[in-house]
XYZ file of C-alpha atoms in Angstrom:
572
model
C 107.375 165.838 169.565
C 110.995 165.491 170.660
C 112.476 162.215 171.617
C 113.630 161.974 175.126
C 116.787 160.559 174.881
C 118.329 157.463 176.012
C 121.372 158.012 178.595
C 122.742 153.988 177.753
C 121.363 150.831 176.409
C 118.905 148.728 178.230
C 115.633 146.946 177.399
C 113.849 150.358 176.668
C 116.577 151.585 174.604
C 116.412 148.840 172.303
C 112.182 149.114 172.062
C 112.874 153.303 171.338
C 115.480 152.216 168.714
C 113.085 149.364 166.896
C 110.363 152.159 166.956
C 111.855 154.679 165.511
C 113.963 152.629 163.333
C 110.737 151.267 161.551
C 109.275 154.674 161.848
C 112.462 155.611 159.693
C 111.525 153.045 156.879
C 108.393 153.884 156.664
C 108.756 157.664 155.755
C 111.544 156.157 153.718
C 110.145 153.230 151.932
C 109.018 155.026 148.655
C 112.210 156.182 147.982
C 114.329 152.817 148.740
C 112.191 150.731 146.674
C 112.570 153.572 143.826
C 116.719 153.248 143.914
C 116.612 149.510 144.823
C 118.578 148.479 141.043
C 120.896 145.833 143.148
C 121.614 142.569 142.868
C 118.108 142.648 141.343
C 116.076 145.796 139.875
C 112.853 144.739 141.716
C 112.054 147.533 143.431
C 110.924 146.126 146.795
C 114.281 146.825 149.060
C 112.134 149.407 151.175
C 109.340 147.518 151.731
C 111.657 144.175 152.491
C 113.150 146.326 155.016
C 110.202 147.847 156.371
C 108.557 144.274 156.974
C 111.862 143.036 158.621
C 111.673 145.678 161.163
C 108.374 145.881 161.751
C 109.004 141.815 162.681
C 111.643 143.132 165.179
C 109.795 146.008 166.511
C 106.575 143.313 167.123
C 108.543 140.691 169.059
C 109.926 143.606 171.016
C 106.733 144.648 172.132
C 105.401 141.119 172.827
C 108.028 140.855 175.546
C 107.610 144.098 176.979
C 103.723 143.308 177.389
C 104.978 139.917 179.016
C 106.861 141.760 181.502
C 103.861 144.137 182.315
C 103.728 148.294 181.762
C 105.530 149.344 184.633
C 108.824 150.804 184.648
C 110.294 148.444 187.572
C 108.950 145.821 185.200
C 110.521 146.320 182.408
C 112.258 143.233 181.161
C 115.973 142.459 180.993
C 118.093 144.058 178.285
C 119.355 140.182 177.114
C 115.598 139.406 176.474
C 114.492 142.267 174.636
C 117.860 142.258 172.454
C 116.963 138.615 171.416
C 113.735 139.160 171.160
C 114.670 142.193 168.505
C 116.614 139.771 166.364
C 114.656 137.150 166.972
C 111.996 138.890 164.972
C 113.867 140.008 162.300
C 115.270 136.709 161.658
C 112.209 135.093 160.909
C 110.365 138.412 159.481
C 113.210 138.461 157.172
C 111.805 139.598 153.495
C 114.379 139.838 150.304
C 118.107 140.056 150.669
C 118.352 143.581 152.038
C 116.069 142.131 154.706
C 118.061 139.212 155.428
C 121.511 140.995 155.957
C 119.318 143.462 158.095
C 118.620 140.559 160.464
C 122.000 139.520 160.648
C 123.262 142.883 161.511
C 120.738 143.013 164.490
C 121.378 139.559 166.036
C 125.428 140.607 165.799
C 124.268 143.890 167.656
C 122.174 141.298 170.133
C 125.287 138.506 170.640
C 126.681 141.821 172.121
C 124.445 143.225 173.823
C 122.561 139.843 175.499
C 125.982 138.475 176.319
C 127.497 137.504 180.098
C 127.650 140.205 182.401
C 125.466 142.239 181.486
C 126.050 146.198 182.921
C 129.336 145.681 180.467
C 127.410 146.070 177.313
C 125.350 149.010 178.180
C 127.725 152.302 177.350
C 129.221 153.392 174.482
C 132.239 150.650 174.325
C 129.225 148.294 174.623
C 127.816 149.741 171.405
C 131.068 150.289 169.910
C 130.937 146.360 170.145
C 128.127 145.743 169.016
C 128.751 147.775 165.678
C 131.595 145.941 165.218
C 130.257 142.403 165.966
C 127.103 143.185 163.381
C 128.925 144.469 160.739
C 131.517 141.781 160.755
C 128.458 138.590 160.980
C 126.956 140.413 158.280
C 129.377 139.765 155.968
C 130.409 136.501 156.858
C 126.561 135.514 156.243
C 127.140 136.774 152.227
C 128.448 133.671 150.096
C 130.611 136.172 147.729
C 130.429 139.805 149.983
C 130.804 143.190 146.914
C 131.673 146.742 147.708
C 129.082 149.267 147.076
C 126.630 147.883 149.090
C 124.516 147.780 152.783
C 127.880 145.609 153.949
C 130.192 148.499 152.860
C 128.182 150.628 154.628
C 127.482 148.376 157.616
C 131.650 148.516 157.928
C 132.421 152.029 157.931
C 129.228 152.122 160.567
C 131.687 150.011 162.533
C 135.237 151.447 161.824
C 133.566 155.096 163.004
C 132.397 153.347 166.354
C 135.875 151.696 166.631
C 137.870 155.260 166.443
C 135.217 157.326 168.786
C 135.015 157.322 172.648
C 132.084 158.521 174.525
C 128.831 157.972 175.456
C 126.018 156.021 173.247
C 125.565 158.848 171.510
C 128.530 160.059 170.524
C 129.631 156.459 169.405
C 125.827 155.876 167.207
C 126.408 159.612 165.795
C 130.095 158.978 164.633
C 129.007 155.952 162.938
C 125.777 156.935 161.763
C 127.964 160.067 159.845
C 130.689 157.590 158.893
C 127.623 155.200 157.405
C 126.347 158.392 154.925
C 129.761 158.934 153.569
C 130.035 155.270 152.832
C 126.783 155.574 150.903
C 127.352 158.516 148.947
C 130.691 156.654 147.363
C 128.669 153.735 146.665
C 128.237 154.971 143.165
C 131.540 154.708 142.693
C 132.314 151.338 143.786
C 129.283 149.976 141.949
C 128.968 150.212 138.369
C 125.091 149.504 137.924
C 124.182 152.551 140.849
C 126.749 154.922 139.077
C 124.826 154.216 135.459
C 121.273 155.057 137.162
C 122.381 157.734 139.295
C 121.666 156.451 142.833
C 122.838 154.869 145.986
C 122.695 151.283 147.220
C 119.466 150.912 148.185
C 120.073 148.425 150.822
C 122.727 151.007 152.644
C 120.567 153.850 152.663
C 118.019 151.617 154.452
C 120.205 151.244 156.794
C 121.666 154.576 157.233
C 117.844 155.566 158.335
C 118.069 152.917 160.853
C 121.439 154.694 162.358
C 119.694 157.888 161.874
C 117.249 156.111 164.548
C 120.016 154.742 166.968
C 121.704 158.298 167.241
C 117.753 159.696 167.562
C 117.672 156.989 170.412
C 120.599 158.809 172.462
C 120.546 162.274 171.402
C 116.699 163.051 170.882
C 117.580 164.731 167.780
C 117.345 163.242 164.238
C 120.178 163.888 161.863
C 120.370 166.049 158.850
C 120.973 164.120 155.481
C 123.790 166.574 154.950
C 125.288 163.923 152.738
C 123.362 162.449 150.704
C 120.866 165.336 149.249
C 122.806 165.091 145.948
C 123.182 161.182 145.945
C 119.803 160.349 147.549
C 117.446 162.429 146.461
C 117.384 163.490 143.191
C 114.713 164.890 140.909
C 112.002 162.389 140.701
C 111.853 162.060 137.250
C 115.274 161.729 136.364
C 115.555 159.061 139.391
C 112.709 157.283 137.593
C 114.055 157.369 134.148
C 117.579 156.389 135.386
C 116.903 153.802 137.219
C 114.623 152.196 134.644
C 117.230 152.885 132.186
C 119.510 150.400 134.268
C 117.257 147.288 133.105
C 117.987 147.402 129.869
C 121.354 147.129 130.379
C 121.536 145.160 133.756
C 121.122 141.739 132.434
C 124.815 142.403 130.150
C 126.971 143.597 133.288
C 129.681 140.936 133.992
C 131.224 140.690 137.237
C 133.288 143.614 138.762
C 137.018 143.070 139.754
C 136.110 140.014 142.420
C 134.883 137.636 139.822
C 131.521 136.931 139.953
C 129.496 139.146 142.738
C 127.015 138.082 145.226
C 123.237 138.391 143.082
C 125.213 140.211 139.847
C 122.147 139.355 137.374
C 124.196 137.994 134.346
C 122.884 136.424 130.975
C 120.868 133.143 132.027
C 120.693 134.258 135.420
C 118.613 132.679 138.210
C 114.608 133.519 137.650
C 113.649 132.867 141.579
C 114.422 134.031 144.604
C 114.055 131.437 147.438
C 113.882 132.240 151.137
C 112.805 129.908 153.740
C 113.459 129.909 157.892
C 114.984 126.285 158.333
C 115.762 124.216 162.073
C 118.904 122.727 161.511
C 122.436 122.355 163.123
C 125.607 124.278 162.007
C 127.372 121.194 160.338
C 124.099 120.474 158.589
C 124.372 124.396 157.354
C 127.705 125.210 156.563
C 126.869 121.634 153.788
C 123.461 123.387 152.879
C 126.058 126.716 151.973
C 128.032 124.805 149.807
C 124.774 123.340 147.452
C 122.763 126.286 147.243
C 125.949 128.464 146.558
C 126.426 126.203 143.349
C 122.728 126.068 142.497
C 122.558 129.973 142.322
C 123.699 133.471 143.745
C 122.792 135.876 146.036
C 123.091 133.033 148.752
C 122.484 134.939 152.331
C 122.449 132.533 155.201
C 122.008 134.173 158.474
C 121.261 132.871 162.241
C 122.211 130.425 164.690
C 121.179 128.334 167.629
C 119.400 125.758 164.963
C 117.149 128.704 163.634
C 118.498 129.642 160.201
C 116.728 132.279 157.426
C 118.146 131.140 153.948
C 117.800 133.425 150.981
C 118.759 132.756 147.492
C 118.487 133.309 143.572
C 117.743 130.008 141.629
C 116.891 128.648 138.267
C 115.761 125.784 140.234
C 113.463 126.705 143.144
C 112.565 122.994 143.750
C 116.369 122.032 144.351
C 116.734 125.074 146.169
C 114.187 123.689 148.485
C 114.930 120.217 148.626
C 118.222 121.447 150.017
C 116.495 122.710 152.661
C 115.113 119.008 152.993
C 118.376 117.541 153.233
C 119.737 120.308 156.182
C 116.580 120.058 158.377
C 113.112 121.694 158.464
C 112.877 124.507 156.103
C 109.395 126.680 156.635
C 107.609 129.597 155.993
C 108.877 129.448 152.547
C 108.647 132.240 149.868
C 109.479 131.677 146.252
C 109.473 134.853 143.620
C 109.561 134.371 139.871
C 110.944 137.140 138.684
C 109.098 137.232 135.879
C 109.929 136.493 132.247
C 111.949 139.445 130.244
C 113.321 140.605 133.532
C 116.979 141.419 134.379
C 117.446 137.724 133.980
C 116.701 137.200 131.134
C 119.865 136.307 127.736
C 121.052 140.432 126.556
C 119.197 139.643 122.954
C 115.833 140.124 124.843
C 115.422 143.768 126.291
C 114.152 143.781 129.505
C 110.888 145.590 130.483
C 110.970 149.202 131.651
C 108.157 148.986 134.362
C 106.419 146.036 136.449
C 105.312 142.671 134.662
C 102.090 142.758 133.352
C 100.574 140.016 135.056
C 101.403 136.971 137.791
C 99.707 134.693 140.282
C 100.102 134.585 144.350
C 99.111 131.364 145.606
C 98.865 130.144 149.289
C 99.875 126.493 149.495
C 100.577 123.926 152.576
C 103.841 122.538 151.717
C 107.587 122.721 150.763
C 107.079 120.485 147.985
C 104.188 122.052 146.723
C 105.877 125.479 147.326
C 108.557 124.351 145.191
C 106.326 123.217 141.878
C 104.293 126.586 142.316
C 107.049 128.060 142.179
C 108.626 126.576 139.287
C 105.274 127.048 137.904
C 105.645 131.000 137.828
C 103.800 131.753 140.946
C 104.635 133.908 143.899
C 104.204 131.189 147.107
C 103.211 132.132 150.763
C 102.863 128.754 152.980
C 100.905 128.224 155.188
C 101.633 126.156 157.996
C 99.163 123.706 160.151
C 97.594 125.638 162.365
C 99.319 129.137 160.994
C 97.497 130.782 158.546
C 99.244 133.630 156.247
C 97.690 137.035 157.741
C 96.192 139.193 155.530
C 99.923 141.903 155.958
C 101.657 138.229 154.678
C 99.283 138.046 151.409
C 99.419 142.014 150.797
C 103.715 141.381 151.178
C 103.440 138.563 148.106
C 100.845 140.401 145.970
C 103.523 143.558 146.142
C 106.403 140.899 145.529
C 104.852 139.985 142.236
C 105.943 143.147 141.284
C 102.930 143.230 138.317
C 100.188 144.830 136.992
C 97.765 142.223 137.254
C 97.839 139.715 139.805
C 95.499 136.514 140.437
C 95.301 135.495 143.728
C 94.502 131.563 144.624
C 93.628 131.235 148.296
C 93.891 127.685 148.156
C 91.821 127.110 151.268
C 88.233 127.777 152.110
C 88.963 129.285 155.367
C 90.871 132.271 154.194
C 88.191 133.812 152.000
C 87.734 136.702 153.740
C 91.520 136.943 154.559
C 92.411 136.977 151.080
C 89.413 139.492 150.436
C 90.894 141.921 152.342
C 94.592 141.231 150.709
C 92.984 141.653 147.202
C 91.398 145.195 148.526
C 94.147 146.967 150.154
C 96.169 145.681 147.003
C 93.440 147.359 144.641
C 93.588 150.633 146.583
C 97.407 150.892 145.639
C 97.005 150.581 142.153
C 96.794 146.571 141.235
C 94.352 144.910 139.491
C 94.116 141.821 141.702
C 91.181 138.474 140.926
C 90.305 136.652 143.455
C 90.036 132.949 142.804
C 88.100 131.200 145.537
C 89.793 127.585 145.379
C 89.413 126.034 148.211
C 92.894 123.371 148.355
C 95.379 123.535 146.760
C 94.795 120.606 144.095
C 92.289 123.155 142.451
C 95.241 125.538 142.793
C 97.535 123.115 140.562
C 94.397 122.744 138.434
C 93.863 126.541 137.695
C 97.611 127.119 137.662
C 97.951 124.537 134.415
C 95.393 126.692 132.210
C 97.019 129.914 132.944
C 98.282 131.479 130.022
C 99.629 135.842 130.898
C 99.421 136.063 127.295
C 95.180 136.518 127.467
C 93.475 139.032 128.096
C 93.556 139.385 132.290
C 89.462 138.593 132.272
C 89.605 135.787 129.761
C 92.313 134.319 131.746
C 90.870 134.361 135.299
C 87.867 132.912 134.110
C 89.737 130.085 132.292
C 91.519 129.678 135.648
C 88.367 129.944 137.640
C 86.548 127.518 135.555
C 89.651 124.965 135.869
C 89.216 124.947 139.867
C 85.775 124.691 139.636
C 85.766 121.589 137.850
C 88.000 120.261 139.884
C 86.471 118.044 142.880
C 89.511 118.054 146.292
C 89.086 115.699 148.960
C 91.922 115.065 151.360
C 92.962 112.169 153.876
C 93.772 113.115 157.508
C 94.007 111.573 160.881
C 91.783 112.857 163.483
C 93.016 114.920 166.972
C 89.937 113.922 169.007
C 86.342 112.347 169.299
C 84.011 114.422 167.079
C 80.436 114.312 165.124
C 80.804 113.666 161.522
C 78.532 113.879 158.444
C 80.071 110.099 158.275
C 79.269 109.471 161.602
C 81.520 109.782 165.048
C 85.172 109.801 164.763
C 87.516 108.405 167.495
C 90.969 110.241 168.200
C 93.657 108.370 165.186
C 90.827 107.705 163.226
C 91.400 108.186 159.514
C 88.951 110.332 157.510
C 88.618 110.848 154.191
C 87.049 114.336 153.785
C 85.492 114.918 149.828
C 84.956 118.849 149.480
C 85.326 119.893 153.146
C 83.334 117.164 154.571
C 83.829 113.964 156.312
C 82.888 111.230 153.845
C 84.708 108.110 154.973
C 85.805 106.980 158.054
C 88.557 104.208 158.123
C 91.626 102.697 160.230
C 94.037 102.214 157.251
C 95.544 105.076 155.015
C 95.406 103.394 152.059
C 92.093 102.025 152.159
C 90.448 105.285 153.529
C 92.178 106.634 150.195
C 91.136 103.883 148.273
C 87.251 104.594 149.502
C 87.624 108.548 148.550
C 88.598 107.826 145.530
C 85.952 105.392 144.536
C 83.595 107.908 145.490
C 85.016 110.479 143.518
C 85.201 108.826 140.348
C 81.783 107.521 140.670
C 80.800 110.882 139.154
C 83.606 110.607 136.283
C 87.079 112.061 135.442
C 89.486 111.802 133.309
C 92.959 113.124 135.770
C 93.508 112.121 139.379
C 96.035 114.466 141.505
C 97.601 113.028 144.478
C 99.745 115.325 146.963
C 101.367 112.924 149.365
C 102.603 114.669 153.060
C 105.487 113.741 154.196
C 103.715 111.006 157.207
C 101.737 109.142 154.309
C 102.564 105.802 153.800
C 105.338 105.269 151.189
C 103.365 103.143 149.106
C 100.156 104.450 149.053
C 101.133 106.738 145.645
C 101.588 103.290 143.681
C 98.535 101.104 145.430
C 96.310 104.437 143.982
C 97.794 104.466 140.897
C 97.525 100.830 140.245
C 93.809 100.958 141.347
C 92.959 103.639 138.952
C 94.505 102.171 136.147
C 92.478 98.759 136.756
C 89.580 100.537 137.575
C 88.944 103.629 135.586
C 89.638 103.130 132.080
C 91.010 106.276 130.008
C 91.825 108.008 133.639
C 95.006 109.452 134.111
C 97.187 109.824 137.099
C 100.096 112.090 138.493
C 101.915 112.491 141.933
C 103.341 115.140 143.636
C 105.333 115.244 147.011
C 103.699 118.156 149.443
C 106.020 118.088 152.309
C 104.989 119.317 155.511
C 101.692 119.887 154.887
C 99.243 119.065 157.347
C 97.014 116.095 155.554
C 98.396 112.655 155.109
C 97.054 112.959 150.986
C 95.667 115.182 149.196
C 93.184 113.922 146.258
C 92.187 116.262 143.486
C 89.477 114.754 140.463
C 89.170 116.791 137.356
């Protein structure tokens, strides 16, 4: 059915253009993550992209269904522009993702600015172009030619030369933005070797395609790109595989040493995390994680930041984070070992790795030692548990074969269930391990070996986290019934296995009490996970107290952040 077109921009211009534009990247996905070979041969630029918008298009909607269904209620054009790249900002996946945000909230500084009416024709977009392209790359630590920012620029050197209507302008740059793509080839060593375009510009070439479908009512041809784009299949898939075995060799190009160029001994994570924190704080946090790794992307403003980079050290990257503000929401990708990271004497693999582990946990700090442990991370915030879309997102961003899934929480059984199924249905072999916190998480995580046989190692894992008793200390919200009796409001409780064991008024002895009662059964390792509002010496009184207590026990610490529970206790 045609699109009836939009005559300038206002609220509902911006909701047809997220609609459409997502609309775009789904049809398109497929064949973005198939050419996606930079700054990492992952394979997940379409989907990043995809989830980005689809963040965008969601927080569009929200305020439209604040505002009501009626056309004299539709809401301002300021609110829904914000609201656009508010959503992609912290929807962000990947880098392509990231830059996508940043092009939409230069768009929105435009379009949401003072006075209004101005910013509603085509100099208005024309603007707007300009203003995203230009934060775009200012948010890349070390910007390279050949990419979505290349195209992003001729986008907004097209808009610059036209005058007209929205339409003309979004058509001039949208044609502008394919010839931009089809030379990236040529300005990119790595696309030219497997035969494709930038990945991340022809995502956003289909979101163009969407803005000029969002003025005209007609969707553009691909005139330019049918010999770049989409070629054969096959040779695309042999090409493009063909660039991993070479990848990991390439040195820098002419600017010295690109943003995310995978070189030998190259980062093995990628970090992203949404982080509150002021500009100075920021432009300090730029600086560390720029020497840390590479493909730093920091985009945002206002005190909401979405930080993305590629790390040896995901637990530095992180504690950066710390040291700016509040970093959440935090992802963490191993790339896996013998990918293009990995020293040119060791030929990368041709396909995904064959097997890796998606874990839910309730911390930064504890995201951080997953993470250096291998896994694929997904927090999960007090009171905001991952959605099943969230654990589907990490299970693809394992990019493997085989894929062991650790909950980490009792309540999102069935949530995870449904992750592992629609995972299964597109082709990976996914095993559910129920833990139930994330102590039996570290537990199962410390007996994984990929090197077993996928069954052999799940039950390994499975049997770890079973033997493994949690408990966890908290403070309580309100007056309840307890299996330890009734709690008051700033009560402490020590819950063993889910249930309320000890009630107490001190931290440390309420800890003190768990433990007893733990050990009364035997162990021989004690796990504490300390939040960030326990007690600073709580850690040591424990430790001590085993020691003298609990002969031929063993203890070790960890640091969980924000995570919800003052402590939490694992006995194995």
């Amino acid at each position: 059915m045609p699109q009836v077109p939009q005559t300038f921009f206002d609220a509902l211009a911006v909701r047809t253009w997220c609609g459409l534009a997502l609309r775009a990247l789904g049809r398109a996905r497929e064949e973005i993550d198939a050419i996606n070979v930079y700054p990492v041969a992952d394979g997940d630029t379409g989907t990043n992209l995809y989830l980005t918008m689809e963040s965008a298009a969601a927080a569009v909607e929200a305020v439209f269904d604040g505002h009501g269904t009626l056309t004299e209620q539709k809401p301002p054009l300021a609110d829904a522009a914000r609201a656009m790249a508010h959503g992609a900002l912290i929807g962000a996946r990947g880098n392509s993702g990231t830059i996508l945000a940043q092009l939409l909230r230069g768009m929105a500084q435009v379009l949401a600015a003072d006075g209004e009416t101005a910013h509603t024709d085509g100099e208005g977009l024309r603007l707007a172009l300009r203003r995203a392209a230009d934060s775009a790359r200012h948010a890349v630590a070390h910007p390279v030619e050949g990419t979505v920012l290349s195209v992003a620029s001729a986008a907004a050197d097209a808009a610059d030369d036209t005058q007209g209507d929205c339409g003309t302008v979004a058509r001039a740059a949208y044609e502008r933005a394919c010839a931009a793509l089809a030379a990236t080839p040529g300005q990119l060593a790595v696309l030219e070797r497997a035969g494709v375009v930038d990945a991340g510009g022809r995502g956003l070439v289909a979101v163009l395609a969407a803005l000029v479908e969002t003025f005209t009512g007609e969707v553009p041809v691909f005139t330019a790109l049918e010999t770049h784009a989409r070629v054969a299949a096959d040779e695309t898939h042999t090409r493009v595989e063909d660039v991993f075995a070479s990848h990991a060799s390439d040195a820098s190009d002419a600017s010295g040493a690109p943003e995310g160029t995978p070189c030998e001994g190259g980062p093995a994570f990628e970090v992203i995390y949404l982080l509150e924190a002021d500009d100075s704080a920021v432009t300090r946090l730029r600086e560390r994680l720029d020497a840390l790794g590479d493909s730093l992307v920091v985009v945002g403003g206002d005190g909401l930041w979405n930080v993305h980079v590629h790390v040896d050290d995901a637990g530095a990257a992180v504690e950066a984070g710390v040291e700016a503000g509040r970093p959440y929401r935090i992802r963490i990708t191993h790339f896996g070992l013998g990918d293009v990271h990995t020293t040119g004497a060791e030929r990368p693999p041709r396909e995904r790795a064959q097997r890796a582990v998606v874990a839910v946990v309730p911390g930064e700090g504890l995201a951080g030692l997953y993470g250096e442990a291998g896994a694929t991370t997904v927090l999960a915030r007090p009171g905001e548990p991952p959605a099943s879309g969230e654990l589907v997102a990490a299970l693809r961003r394992a990019h493997a074969r085989e894929v062991v899934l650790l909950p980490n929480d009792a309540d999102l059984r069935h949530t995870a269930a449904a992750a592992a199924e629609q995972a299964r249905a597109e082709g990976i072999r996914v095993a559910l391990i129920p833990t139930r916190s994330a102590v039996q998480g570290i537990a199962a995580l410390a007996v994984h070996e990929p090197e077993r046989r996928f069954d052999e190692d799940v039950v390994s894992m499975t049997s770890a986290a079973g033997a493994t008793r949690y408990a966890e200390v908290a403070v309580a919200e309100r007056q309840s019934w307890t299996m330890a009796g009734i709690c008051q409001a700033g009560d402490v409780l020590g819950l063993v296995d889910g249930d309320v064991a000890v009630i107490g008024a001190d931290v440390t002895a309420t800890a003190r009490a768990v433990l007893d009662r733990m050990l009364a059964a035997g162990g021989e390792l004690v796990t504490l996970v300390l939040g960030d509002e326990a007690p600073v010496s709580v850690a040591d009184i424990l430790e001590i107290h085993v020691r003298e207590s609990y002969l031929a026990v063993d203890t070790v610490v960890y640091r969980g952040g924000r995570q919800g529970a003052l402590l939490l206790i694992g006995v194995e």
